[in-house]
């Protein structure tokens, strides 16, 4: 089964509002990454948070990680219509074979102008 | 250069055709990946190359054959595919675990 589960599956908000997406996972990880995907195109890397970090910011993005609860959240502040996309969390386990990412099911965010 | 490129963008092939997908990166990353993504689903890992050697094969059918000619290039050779193989195929490369994805190849098998 997928390592990560995300909720909500879909989120619709008005421009200017904040959007929060949650991700839960099951096993130990080295880091957790968030990606954005527009309409079946490639994934855009948003932010990486390491297992020893609790919170990270990048522009309008804020990510938290709680390893005791095996959960993470992505907050997008002051949303814009251009933020409309699918958002995926991906847990990473790094070994000698490389970094193995396992994706959650994703959250479809719609920001209405 | 901070991007991963993939060609072609779109590919339509019959079940008897042989085709190849190409991926290129010039970021000096030593790990490269192939993922398959079906509509409205998350990407699923297919193969991992680490230092030009195949390190992970996620039990992918042999009709998909990966190749890493050098540290910048990754190919996926396709032969005798099935209609259910139609999907978006994504390539990625990584450094320190942070993976960067290309735009993908939209594959349709007729």
Short mmCIF file of C-alpha atoms in Angstrom, two decimals:
data_model
loop_
_atom_site.label_atom_id
_atom_site.label_comp_id
_atom_site.label_asym_id
_atom_site.label_seq_id
_atom_site.Cartn_x
_atom_site.Cartn_y
_atom_site.Cartn_z
CA UNK A 1 0.00 0.00 0.00
CA UNK A 2 1.06 3.60 -0.44
CA UNK A 3 3.34 4.93 2.28
CA UNK A 4 1.65 8.31 2.35
CA UNK A 5 -1.98 9.19 2.68
CA UNK A 6 -3.20 12.69 2.13
CA UNK A 7 -6.26 14.58 3.14
CA UNK A 8 -8.34 16.16 2.00
CA UNK A 9 -8.57 14.50 -1.42
CA UNK A 10 -9.95 17.75 -2.81
CA UNK A 11 -9.97 21.30 -1.50
CA UNK A 12 -11.70 24.33 -3.01
CA UNK A 13 -11.02 27.82 -1.63
CA UNK A 14 -11.22 31.47 -2.64
CA UNK A 15 -8.23 33.49 -3.72
CA UNK A 16 -6.49 35.02 -0.74
CA UNK A 17 -7.45 32.25 1.66
CA UNK A 18 -4.99 29.78 3.15
CA UNK A 19 -4.90 26.14 2.11
CA UNK A 20 -3.77 23.31 4.38
CA UNK A 21 -3.04 19.80 3.21
CA UNK A 22 -2.10 16.90 5.46
CA UNK A 23 -0.01 13.81 4.87
CA UNK A 24 0.39 10.71 7.03
CA UNK A 25 2.85 7.88 6.59
CA UNK A 26 3.61 4.53 8.15
CA UNK A 27 7.34 3.80 8.43
CA UNK A 28 10.52 5.65 9.27
CA UNK A 29 11.75 8.16 6.74
CA UNK A 30 14.86 10.19 5.94
CA UNK A 31 12.92 13.16 4.61
CA UNK A 32 9.54 14.17 3.28
CA UNK A 33 9.05 16.17 0.11
CA UNK A 34 6.09 18.08 -1.30
CA UNK A 35 5.43 18.40 -5.02
CA UNK A 36 2.96 20.27 -7.21
CA UNK A 37 1.61 18.91 -10.48
CA UNK A 38 -0.40 20.90 -12.98
CA UNK A 39 -2.87 18.95 -15.09
CA UNK A 40 -0.87 15.82 -15.94
CA UNK A 41 2.43 17.58 -16.44
CA UNK A 42 5.72 17.03 -14.60
CA UNK A 43 6.09 17.36 -10.86
CA UNK A 44 7.55 20.57 -9.48
CA UNK A 45 9.58 20.18 -6.32
CA UNK A 46 8.28 22.55 -3.63
CA UNK A 47 10.09 21.81 -0.41
CA UNK A 48 12.01 19.10 1.44
CA UNK A 49 11.94 18.68 5.20
CA UNK A 50 14.38 16.32 6.88
CA UNK A 51 13.41 13.91 9.63
CA UNK A 52 15.25 15.98 12.26
CA UNK A 53 13.44 19.19 11.28
CA UNK A 54 10.05 20.27 12.59
CA UNK A 55 9.15 23.23 10.42
CA UNK A 56 10.35 24.83 7.22
CA UNK A 57 9.33 27.89 5.23
CA UNK A 58 9.72 28.82 1.59
CA UNK A 59 7.95 31.94 0.37
CA UNK A 60 4.20 31.38 0.90
CA UNK A 61 4.78 27.74 1.86
CA UNK A 62 5.07 26.39 5.37
CA UNK A 63 5.70 22.71 6.03
CA UNK A 64 5.62 20.95 9.36
CA UNK A 65 6.75 17.46 10.24
CA UNK A 66 5.81 15.47 13.32
CA UNK A 67 7.76 12.21 13.28
CA UNK A 68 6.10 10.98 16.48
CA UNK A 69 2.71 11.14 14.75
CA UNK A 70 4.18 10.28 11.34
CA UNK A 71 2.46 13.23 9.76
CA UNK A 72 3.23 16.39 7.82
CA UNK A 73 1.25 19.41 6.70
CA UNK A 74 1.65 21.88 3.87
CA UNK A 75 0.23 25.36 4.33
CA UNK A 76 -0.08 27.72 1.37
CA UNK A 77 -0.83 31.25 2.52
CA UNK A 78 -2.60 33.97 0.52
CA UNK A 79 -3.51 31.53 -2.24
CA UNK A 80 -3.71 32.55 -5.89
CA UNK A 81 -5.61 31.08 -8.83
CA UNK A 82 -2.23 29.92 -10.20
CA UNK A 83 -1.86 27.64 -7.14
CA UNK A 84 -4.60 25.43 -8.58
CA UNK A 85 -2.94 22.02 -9.00
CA UNK A 86 -2.52 18.59 -7.46
CA UNK A 87 -0.20 18.46 -4.45
CA UNK A 88 1.63 15.30 -3.46
CA UNK A 89 3.64 14.43 -0.41
CA UNK A 90 6.40 11.89 -0.88
CA UNK A 91 8.34 10.11 1.83
CA UNK A 92 11.96 9.32 1.13
CA UNK A 93 14.13 6.49 2.35
CA UNK A 94 17.74 6.86 1.32
CA UNK A 95 19.98 3.84 0.93
CA UNK A 96 22.90 2.63 -1.10
CA UNK A 97 20.52 2.06 -4.02
CA UNK A 98 19.46 5.71 -4.10
CA UNK A 99 16.51 7.62 -2.75
CA UNK A 100 13.24 5.71 -2.85
CA UNK A 101 10.22 8.02 -2.91
CA UNK A 102 6.73 6.81 -2.08
CA UNK A 103 3.91 9.19 -2.93
CA UNK A 104 0.64 9.89 -1.23
CA UNK A 105 -2.59 9.90 -3.20
CA UNK A 106 -2.51 13.68 -3.57
CA UNK A 107 -4.78 16.62 -2.85
CA UNK A 108 -6.48 18.45 -5.71
CA UNK A 109 -6.50 22.15 -4.81
CA UNK A 110 -8.77 24.56 -6.64
CA UNK A 111 -8.36 28.27 -5.96
CA UNK A 112 -11.29 30.28 -7.25
CA UNK A 113 -10.64 33.85 -8.41
CA UNK B 1 21.41 23.96 -15.91
CA UNK B 2 18.88 22.95 -13.26
CA UNK B 3 16.37 20.90 -15.18
CA UNK B 4 15.56 17.42 -16.32
CA UNK B 5 14.51 17.12 -19.95
CA UNK B 6 12.48 14.33 -21.54
CA UNK B 7 11.74 13.45 -25.14
CA UNK B 8 9.38 12.99 -26.79
CA UNK B 9 6.57 14.89 -25.06
CA UNK B 10 3.95 12.64 -26.61
CA UNK B 11 4.23 9.17 -28.12
CA UNK B 12 1.62 6.98 -29.76
CA UNK B 13 2.64 3.42 -30.56
CA UNK B 14 1.11 0.14 -31.58
CA UNK B 15 1.50 -3.04 -29.57
CA UNK B 16 4.10 -4.39 -32.02
CA UNK B 17 6.26 -1.27 -32.14
CA UNK B 18 9.63 -0.65 -30.52
CA UNK B 19 10.25 2.85 -29.21
CA UNK B 20 12.45 4.60 -26.67
CA UNK B 21 11.95 7.37 -24.15
CA UNK B 22 14.88 9.62 -23.36
CA UNK B 23 15.82 11.61 -20.28
CA UNK B 24 18.74 13.97 -19.74
CA UNK B 25 20.12 16.00 -16.84
CA UNK B 26 23.27 18.07 -16.48
CA UNK B 27 23.14 18.74 -12.76
CA UNK B 28 25.76 16.14 -11.92
CA UNK B 29 23.20 13.98 -10.14
CA UNK B 30 24.31 10.36 -9.84
CA UNK B 31 20.90 8.78 -9.24
CA UNK B 32 18.20 8.69 -11.93
CA UNK B 33 14.71 7.27 -11.88
CA UNK B 34 11.78 6.19 -14.03
CA UNK B 35 8.23 6.55 -12.74
CA UNK B 36 4.88 5.64 -14.26
CA UNK B 37 1.80 7.72 -13.51
CA UNK B 38 -1.75 6.82 -14.44
CA UNK B 39 -4.47 9.47 -14.57
CA UNK B 40 -5.49 10.86 -11.17
CA UNK B 41 -2.98 8.60 -9.41
CA UNK B 42 0.41 9.28 -7.80
CA UNK B 43 3.65 8.35 -9.58
CA UNK B 44 4.86 4.79 -9.06
CA UNK B 45 8.56 3.98 -9.06
CA UNK B 46 9.76 1.67 -11.83
CA UNK B 47 13.57 1.78 -11.87
CA UNK B 48 16.46 3.43 -10.06
CA UNK B 49 19.97 3.88 -11.43
CA UNK B 50 22.72 4.76 -9.02
CA UNK B 51 26.13 5.66 -10.47
CA UNK B 52 24.97 4.29 -13.84
CA UNK B 53 24.07 0.88 -12.44
CA UNK B 54 20.57 -0.45 -12.09
CA UNK B 55 19.94 -0.61 -8.36
CA UNK B 56 16.16 -0.99 -8.08
CA UNK B 57 13.69 -2.72 -10.39
CA UNK B 58 10.20 -2.64 -8.90
CA UNK B 59 9.17 -5.89 -10.60
CA UNK B 60 8.53 -4.12 -13.87
CA UNK B 61 7.57 -6.35 -16.85
CA UNK B 62 10.41 -7.08 -19.26
CA UNK B 63 8.68 -5.20 -22.06
CA UNK B 64 10.16 -2.13 -20.33
CA UNK B 65 13.95 -2.09 -20.57
CA UNK B 66 15.94 0.72 -18.95
CA UNK B 67 19.40 1.81 -20.00
CA UNK B 68 21.85 4.34 -18.57
CA UNK B 69 24.51 5.07 -21.24
CA UNK B 70 26.26 7.67 -19.06
CA UNK B 71 25.73 9.75 -15.95
CA UNK B 72 23.60 12.32 -17.80
CA UNK B 73 21.34 10.09 -19.87
CA UNK B 74 18.62 7.60 -19.08
CA UNK B 75 16.60 5.67 -21.64
CA UNK B 76 13.53 3.50 -21.39
CA UNK B 77 13.15 1.05 -24.26
CA UNK B 78 9.62 -0.10 -24.99
CA UNK B 79 8.61 -3.24 -26.86
CA UNK B 80 5.35 -5.15 -27.23
CA UNK B 81 3.47 -2.87 -24.87
CA UNK B 82 -0.16 -3.31 -23.88
CA UNK B 83 -2.91 -0.66 -23.93
CA UNK B 84 -2.85 -0.62 -20.12
CA UNK B 85 0.73 0.68 -20.31
CA UNK B 86 -0.64 3.99 -21.54
CA UNK B 87 0.41 6.56 -18.94
CA UNK B 88 2.64 9.53 -18.19
CA UNK B 89 6.24 8.38 -17.82
CA UNK B 90 8.34 10.60 -15.61
CA UNK B 91 12.09 10.73 -15.25
CA UNK B 92 13.81 12.19 -12.19
CA UNK B 93 17.31 12.72 -10.88
CA UNK B 94 18.49 13.32 -7.36
CA UNK B 95 21.19 14.67 -5.16
CA UNK B 96 21.12 14.07 -1.42
CA UNK B 97 17.66 12.55 -1.75
CA UNK B 98 15.98 15.62 -3.27
CA UNK B 99 14.42 14.46 -6.53
CA UNK B 100 13.82 16.71 -9.52
CA UNK B 101 11.39 15.62 -12.21
CA UNK B 102 11.21 16.14 -15.93
CA UNK B 103 7.97 17.15 -17.71
CA UNK B 104 7.17 13.57 -18.66
CA UNK B 105 6.29 11.66 -21.82
CA UNK B 106 2.60 11.03 -22.43
CA UNK B 107 2.47 7.50 -23.90
CA UNK B 108 -0.55 6.05 -25.66
CA UNK B 109 -0.52 2.39 -26.71
CA UNK B 110 -3.08 1.47 -29.33
#
